[in-house]
CSV table of N, CA and C in Angstrom, one decimal:
chain,number,residue,atom,x,y,z
K,1,MET,N,19.5,-0.6,4.9
K,1,MET,CA,17.9,-1.7,4.3
K,1,MET,C,17.7,-2.4,6.4
K,2,ARG,N,18.5,-1.9,7.0
K,2,ARG,CA,17.5,-2.2,7.9
K,2,ARG,C,16.3,-1.6,8.5
K,3,GLU,N,16.6,-0.1,8.4
K,3,GLU,CA,15.5,0.8,8.6
K,3,GLU,C,14.5,0.8,7.6
K,4,HIS,N,14.6,0.8,6.3
K,4,HIS,CA,13.2,0.5,5.2
K,4,HIS,C,12.9,-0.7,5.1
K,5,LEU,N,13.7,-2.1,5.5
K,5,LEU,CA,13.2,-2.8,5.0
K,5,LEU,C,12.8,-4.4,6.6
K,6,GLY,N,13.4,-4.1,7.0
K,6,GLY,CA,12.9,-4.5,8.2
K,6,GLY,C,14.6,-5.5,8.7
K,7,VAL,N,15.7,-5.5,7.4
K,7,VAL,CA,16.5,-7.0,7.2
K,7,VAL,C,17.0,-7.1,8.5
K,8,GLU,N,17.5,-7.9,8.9
K,8,GLU,CA,17.6,-7.8,10.2
K,8,GLU,C,19.7,-8.2,9.9
K,9,ALA,N,20.6,-8.3,11.3
K,9,ALA,CA,21.7,-8.3,11.5
K,9,ALA,C,22.2,-9.4,10.3
K,10,GLN,N,23.4,-9.8,9.5
K,10,GLN,CA,23.7,-11.5,9.2
K,10,GLN,C,24.5,-11.9,10.0
K,11,ARG,N,24.4,-13.4,10.2
K,11,ARG,CA,24.7,-13.7,10.9
K,11,ARG,C,25.9,-15.0,10.8
K,12,GLN,N,26.2,-14.4,9.2
K,12,GLN,CA,27.6,-15.1,8.8
K,12,GLN,C,28.8,-15.1,9.6
K,13,TRP,N,30.5,-15.9,9.6
K,13,TRP,CA,30.7,-15.7,9.8
K,13,TRP,C,32.1,-15.1,9.0
K,14,SER,N,32.0,-15.0,7.8
K,14,SER,CA,33.2,-14.4,6.7
K,14,SER,C,32.5,-13.1,6.7
K,15,ASP,N,33.6,-12.3,5.8
K,15,ASP,CA,33.0,-10.9,5.7
K,15,ASP,C,32.3,-11.0,4.2
K,16,GLN,N,33.1,-12.3,3.2
K,16,GLN,CA,32.4,-12.4,2.3
K,16,GLN,C,30.8,-12.3,2.1
K,17,ALA,N,30.7,-13.8,3.0
K,17,ALA,CA,29.5,-14.1,2.7
K,17,ALA,C,28.3,-12.6,3.6
K,18,ILE,N,28.8,-11.7,4.8
K,18,ILE,CA,28.3,-10.8,4.6
K,18,ILE,C,27.8,-9.6,3.5
K,19,ALA,N,29.2,-10.3,2.7
K,19,ALA,CA,29.1,-8.9,1.4
K,19,ALA,C,27.7,-9.3,0.2
K,20,ARG,N,27.8,-11.1,0.5
K,20,ARG,CA,26.9,-11.5,-0.6
K,20,ARG,C,25.5,-11.8,-0.3
K,21,THR,N,25.7,-10.9,1.0
K,21,THR,CA,23.8,-11.6,1.3
K,21,THR,C,22.3,-10.0,1.6
K,22,THR,N,23.8,-9.1,1.7
K,22,THR,CA,23.2,-8.1,1.7
K,22,THR,C,22.0,-7.7,0.1
K,23,PRO,N,23.3,-7.7,-0.3
K,23,PRO,CA,22.4,-7.9,-2.3
K,23,PRO,C,21.6,-8.3,-2.7
K,24,ALA,N,21.6,-10.3,-2.0
K,24,ALA,CA,21.0,-11.6,-2.4
K,24,ALA,C,19.6,-10.8,-1.6
K,25,LEU,N,19.3,-10.2,-0.6
K,25,LEU,CA,18.2,-10.2,-0.3
K,25,LEU,C,17.7,-9.0,-1.0
K,26,LEU,N,18.1,-7.8,-0.9
K,26,LEU,CA,17.5,-6.7,-1.8
K,26,LEU,C,17.0,-7.3,-3.7
K,27,GLY,N,17.8,-8.1,-4.2
K,27,GLY,CA,18.0,-8.9,-5.0
K,27,GLY,C,16.4,-9.6,-5.5
K,28,LEU,N,15.9,-10.2,-3.8
K,28,LEU,CA,14.9,-10.7,-3.9
K,28,LEU,C,13.8,-10.0,-3.6
K,29,TYR,N,14.0,-9.2,-2.6
K,29,TYR,CA,13.1,-8.1,-2.5
K,29,TYR,C,11.9,-7.7,-3.4
K,30,SER,N,13.2,-7.1,-4.2
K,30,SER,CA,13.1,-6.5,-5.9
K,30,SER,C,12.6,-7.4,-6.9
K,31,LEU,N,12.8,-9.1,-7.0
K,31,LEU,CA,12.1,-9.8,-8.0
K,31,LEU,C,11.1,-10.2,-7.2
K,32,ILE,N,10.2,-9.9,-5.8
K,32,ILE,CA,8.9,-10.7,-5.3
K,32,ILE,C,8.3,-9.0,-5.6
K,33,THR,N,8.2,-7.6,-5.4
K,33,THR,CA,8.1,-6.6,-5.4
K,33,THR,C,7.3,-6.9,-7.4
K,34,LEU,N,8.2,-7.0,-8.0
K,34,LEU,CA,8.1,-6.8,-9.4
K,34,LEU,C,6.8,-7.3,-9.2
K,35,PHE,N,7.0,-8.5,-9.0
K,35,PHE,CA,6.1,-10.1,-9.1
K,35,PHE,C,5.0,-10.2,-9.0
K,36,ALA,N,5.1,-8.8,-7.5
K,36,ALA,CA,3.5,-8.6,-6.5
K,36,ALA,C,3.2,-7.4,-7.4
K,37,HIS,N,4.1,-7.0,-7.6
K,37,HIS,CA,2.9,-5.5,-9.3
K,37,HIS,C,2.7,-6.0,-10.5
K,38,ALA,N,2.8,-7.0,-10.6
K,38,ALA,CA,2.1,-7.3,-11.3
K,38,ALA,C,1.0,-8.5,-11.7
K,39,LEU,N,0.7,-9.3,-10.7
K,39,LEU,CA,-0.2,-9.9,-9.8
K,39,LEU,C,-0.7,-8.6,-9.6
K,40,ALA,N,-1.0,-7.6,-9.0
K,40,ALA,CA,-1.7,-6.5,-8.3
K,40,ALA,C,-2.4,-4.9,-9.7
K,41,LYS,N,-1.8,-5.6,-10.6
K,41,LYS,CA,-2.6,-5.0,-11.5
K,41,LYS,C,-3.9,-5.6,-12.4
K,42,ARG,N,-3.8,-7.3,-12.0
K,42,ARG,CA,-4.3,-8.0,-13.0
K,42,ARG,C,-5.5,-8.2,-11.5
K,43,GLY,N,-5.5,-7.6,-10.5
K,43,GLY,CA,-6.2,-8.2,-8.9
K,43,GLY,C,-6.2,-9.3,-7.9
K,44,ARG,N,-5.0,-10.3,-8.2
K,44,ARG,CA,-4.4,-11.1,-7.7
K,44,ARG,C,-4.1,-11.1,-7.0
K,45,ILE,N,-4.1,-10.4,-5.8
K,45,ILE,CA,-3.4,-10.2,-4.1
K,45,ILE,C,-4.5,-9.7,-3.0
K,46,LEU,N,-4.7,-10.9,-2.3
K,46,LEU,CA,-5.3,-10.7,-1.6
K,46,LEU,C,-5.3,-9.6,-0.4
K,47,VAL,N,-5.7,-9.2,0.3
K,47,VAL,CA,-5.2,-8.9,1.5
K,47,VAL,C,-6.2,-8.7,2.4
K,48,ARG,N,-5.0,-9.8,3.3
K,48,ARG,CA,-5.9,-10.4,4.6
K,48,ARG,C,-6.1,-9.8,5.6
K,49,GLN,N,-7.1,-9.6,6.2
K,49,GLN,CA,-7.4,-8.8,7.4
K,49,GLN,C,-7.7,-10.0,9.0
K,50,THR,N,-7.4,-8.9,10.2
K,50,THR,CA,-7.6,-9.5,11.1
K,50,THR,C,-8.3,-8.6,11.9
K,51,ALA,N,-9.3,-9.2,13.2
K,51,ALA,CA,-10.1,-8.9,13.9
K,51,ALA,C,-9.4,-7.5,14.5
K,52,TRP,N,-8.1,-7.7,15.0
K,52,TRP,CA,-7.4,-6.4,15.4
K,52,TRP,C,-6.8,-5.5,14.7
K,53,TYR,N,-6.6,-5.8,13.7
K,53,TYR,CA,-5.4,-4.8,12.5
K,53,TYR,C,-6.1,-4.8,11.3
K,54,THR,N,-6.6,-3.7,11.0
K,54,THR,CA,-6.9,-3.0,9.7
K,54,THR,C,-6.3,-2.7,8.6
K,55,LYS,N,-5.8,-3.3,6.8
K,55,LYS,CA,-4.9,-3.5,6.2
K,55,LYS,C,-6.3,-2.4,4.4
K,56,THR,N,-5.3,-0.9,4.3
K,56,THR,CA,-6.5,-0.7,3.3
K,56,THR,C,-5.0,-1.3,2.0
K,57,VAL,N,-3.7,-1.4,2.3
K,57,VAL,CA,-3.3,-1.7,1.0
K,57,VAL,C,-2.8,-2.9,1.7
K,58,PRO,N,-2.2,-3.6,0.4
K,58,PRO,CA,-1.0,-4.3,0.9
K,58,PRO,C,-0.3,-4.8,1.0
K,59,THR,N,0.5,-5.6,2.4
K,59,THR,CA,2.0,-5.3,2.7
K,59,THR,C,2.7,-6.5,2.0
K,60,PHE,N,4.3,-6.4,2.7
K,60,PHE,CA,4.9,-7.7,2.0
K,60,PHE,C,4.7,-8.8,1.9
K,61,ALA,N,3.5,-9.4,3.4
K,61,ALA,CA,3.7,-10.5,3.8
K,61,ALA,C,2.5,-11.2,2.4
K,62,ASP,N,1.6,-10.2,2.4
K,62,ASP,CA,1.0,-9.8,1.5
K,62,ASP,C,1.1,-10.9,0.0
K,63,ALA,N,1.8,-10.0,-0.4
K,63,ALA,CA,3.0,-9.7,-1.7
K,63,ALA,C,3.8,-11.2,-2.1
K,64,LEU,N,4.3,-11.3,-1.0
K,64,LEU,CA,4.9,-13.0,-1.0
K,64,LEU,C,3.9,-14.1,-1.0
K,65,ALA,N,2.7,-13.7,-0.3
K,65,ALA,CA,1.8,-15.1,0.0
K,65,ALA,C,1.4,-15.7,-1.8
K,66,ALA,N,1.0,-14.3,-2.5
K,66,ALA,CA,0.5,-13.6,-3.5
K,66,ALA,C,1.5,-14.5,-4.8
K,67,VAL,N,3.0,-13.8,-4.5
K,67,VAL,CA,3.8,-14.6,-5.2
K,67,VAL,C,4.2,-15.9,-5.6
K,68,ARG,N,3.9,-16.7,-4.2
K,68,ARG,CA,4.3,-18.3,-3.6
K,68,ARG,C,2.7,-18.5,-4.3
K,69,THR,N,1.9,-18.5,-4.1
K,69,THR,CA,0.8,-19.0,-4.4
K,69,THR,C,0.8,-18.9,-5.7
K,70,SER,N,0.6,-18.1,-7.1
K,70,SER,CA,0.7,-18.0,-8.4
K,70,SER,C,1.8,-18.8,-8.8
K,71,LEU,N,3.1,-19.0,-8.2
K,71,LEU,CA,3.8,-19.9,-9.1
K,71,LEU,C,3.4,-21.6,-8.7
K,72,TRP,N,2.8,-21.4,-7.3
K,72,TRP,CA,2.5,-23.2,-7.2
K,72,TRP,C,1.3,-23.4,-7.9
K,73,ARG,N,0.5,-22.6,-8.1
K,73,ARG,CA,-0.1,-22.7,-9.2
K,73,ARG,C,-0.5,-23.2,-10.3
K,74,ILE,N,0.9,-22.9,-11.0
K,74,ILE,CA,1.5,-22.9,-12.2
K,74,ILE,C,1.5,-25.0,-12.2
K,75,PRO,N,0.7,-25.9,-13.7
K,75,PRO,CA,0.4,-26.7,-13.7
K,75,PRO,C,2.0,-27.5,-14.0
K,76,THR,N,2.3,-27.6,-13.4
K,76,THR,CA,4.0,-28.7,-13.3
K,76,THR,C,3.5,-30.1,-13.2
K,77,PHE,N,3.2,-29.8,-12.0
K,77,PHE,CA,2.9,-31.7,-11.4
K,77,PHE,C,2.7,-32.9,-12.9
K,78,HIS,N,3.4,-34.0,-12.2
K,78,HIS,CA,2.7,-34.7,-14.0
K,78,HIS,C,2.5,-36.1,-13.1
K,79,ILE,N,2.0,-36.9,-13.1
K,79,ILE,CA,1.2,-38.2,-13.2
K,79,ILE,C,2.2,-39.0,-13.9
K,80,SER,N,2.9,-39.5,-13.8
K,80,SER,CA,3.7,-41.0,-14.8
K,80,SER,C,2.1,-42.1,-14.7
K,81,ARG,N,2.4,-42.2,-16.4
K,81,ARG,CA,0.9,-42.9,-17.1
K,81,ARG,C,1.0,-44.9,-16.1
K,82,SER,N,2.3,-44.8,-16.0
K,82,SER,CA,2.4,-46.2,-16.0
K,82,SER,C,2.4,-46.1,-14.4
K,83,ASN,N,2.1,-45.7,-13.2
K,83,ASN,CA,1.9,-45.5,-12.0
K,83,ASN,C,0.9,-45.4,-11.6
K,84,LYS,N,-0.3,-45.9,-11.7
K,84,LYS,CA,-1.7,-45.6,-11.0
K,84,LYS,C,-2.1,-46.1,-10.0
K,85,ASP,N,-1.3,-46.6,-9.0
K,85,ASP,CA,-1.5,-46.4,-7.7
K,85,ASP,C,-1.5,-44.4,-6.7
K,86,ILE,N,-1.0,-43.5,-7.6
K,86,ILE,CA,-0.9,-42.8,-7.3
K,86,ILE,C,-2.2,-41.7,-8.0
K,87,GLU,N,-2.8,-40.8,-6.8
K,87,GLU,CA,-4.1,-40.2,-6.8
K,87,GLU,C,-3.9,-38.8,-6.8
K,88,LYS,N,-4.2,-38.1,-8.0
K,88,LYS,CA,-4.1,-37.0,-8.4
K,88,LYS,C,-4.7,-35.9,-6.8
K,89,ILE,N,-4.4,-34.9,-6.1
K,89,ILE,CA,-5.3,-34.1,-5.2
K,89,ILE,C,-5.9,-33.3,-6.1
K,90,PRO,N,-7.4,-32.9,-5.6
K,90,PRO,CA,-8.0,-32.1,-6.2
K,90,PRO,C,-8.3,-31.0,-6.7
K,91,GLN,N,-8.0,-30.0,-7.5
K,91,GLN,CA,-7.9,-29.0,-7.4
K,91,GLN,C,-8.2,-28.0,-6.5
K,92,ALA,N,-9.5,-28.5,-6.3
K,92,ALA,CA,-10.0,-27.2,-5.1
K,92,ALA,C,-9.2,-27.4,-4.2
K,93,VAL,N,-8.9,-28.5,-3.6
K,93,VAL,CA,-8.0,-28.6,-2.8
K,93,VAL,C,-6.4,-28.2,-2.7
K,94,PHE,N,-6.3,-28.2,-3.8
K,94,PHE,CA,-4.5,-27.8,-3.9
K,94,PHE,C,-4.6,-26.3,-3.8
K,95,LYS,N,-5.7,-26.1,-4.2
K,95,LYS,CA,-5.9,-24.0,-4.5
K,95,LYS,C,-5.3,-23.8,-2.6
K,96,ARG,N,-6.3,-24.5,-2.2
K,96,ARG,CA,-6.8,-24.4,-1.0
K,96,ARG,C,-5.1,-24.4,-0.3
K,97,PHE,N,-4.4,-25.5,-0.7
K,97,PHE,CA,-3.1,-25.8,0.4
K,97,PHE,C,-2.4,-24.4,0.0
K,98,ALA,N,-1.9,-23.9,-1.0
K,98,ALA,CA,-1.4,-23.3,-2.0
K,98,ALA,C,-1.2,-21.9,-1.5
K,99,ASP,N,-3.1,-21.2,-1.1
K,99,ASP,CA,-3.3,-19.9,-0.5
K,99,ASP,C,-2.7,-19.8,1.1
K,100,VAL,N,-3.3,-21.8,1.8
K,100,VAL,CA,-2.5,-21.6,3.1
K,100,VAL,C,-1.1,-21.6,3.3
K,101,LEU,N,-0.4,-22.0,2.6
K,101,LEU,CA,1.1,-22.1,2.5
K,101,LEU,C,1.2,-20.8,2.3
K,102,GLY,N,0.8,-20.1,0.9
K,102,GLY,CA,1.8,-18.8,0.7
K,102,GLY,C,2.4,-18.2,2.2
K,103,TYR,N,1.2,-18.0,3.0
K,103,TYR,CA,1.2,-17.4,4.2
K,103,TYR,C,1.9,-18.2,5.1
K,104,ALA,N,2.4,-19.2,5.0
K,104,ALA,CA,3.5,-20.0,5.9
K,104,ALA,C,4.8,-19.3,5.8
K,105,SER,N,5.1,-18.8,6.7
K,105,SER,CA,6.6,-18.4,6.6
K,105,SER,C,8.0,-19.7,7.5
């Protein structure tokens, strides 16, 4: 996994913790890859470009950001009707926050 996926050495103290970490990381990597593949079929993955590095295909960072952003955009936040002091975030601002925070590590 270190060679192909760039997984670093685990820093746990017990052998059992080390034995659990690598399969968990591989499972999470697989889930992100599957979710990103579904998003890519719908054209929902943005390939971020920089001035010094040009990409033609999405990287894992692009895939992870797309999955994070799509999960955050699911309307799961509800505001209590009894608390009128809470103000909703405008949808455009929320989408921008989700986009920016999707790439934060």
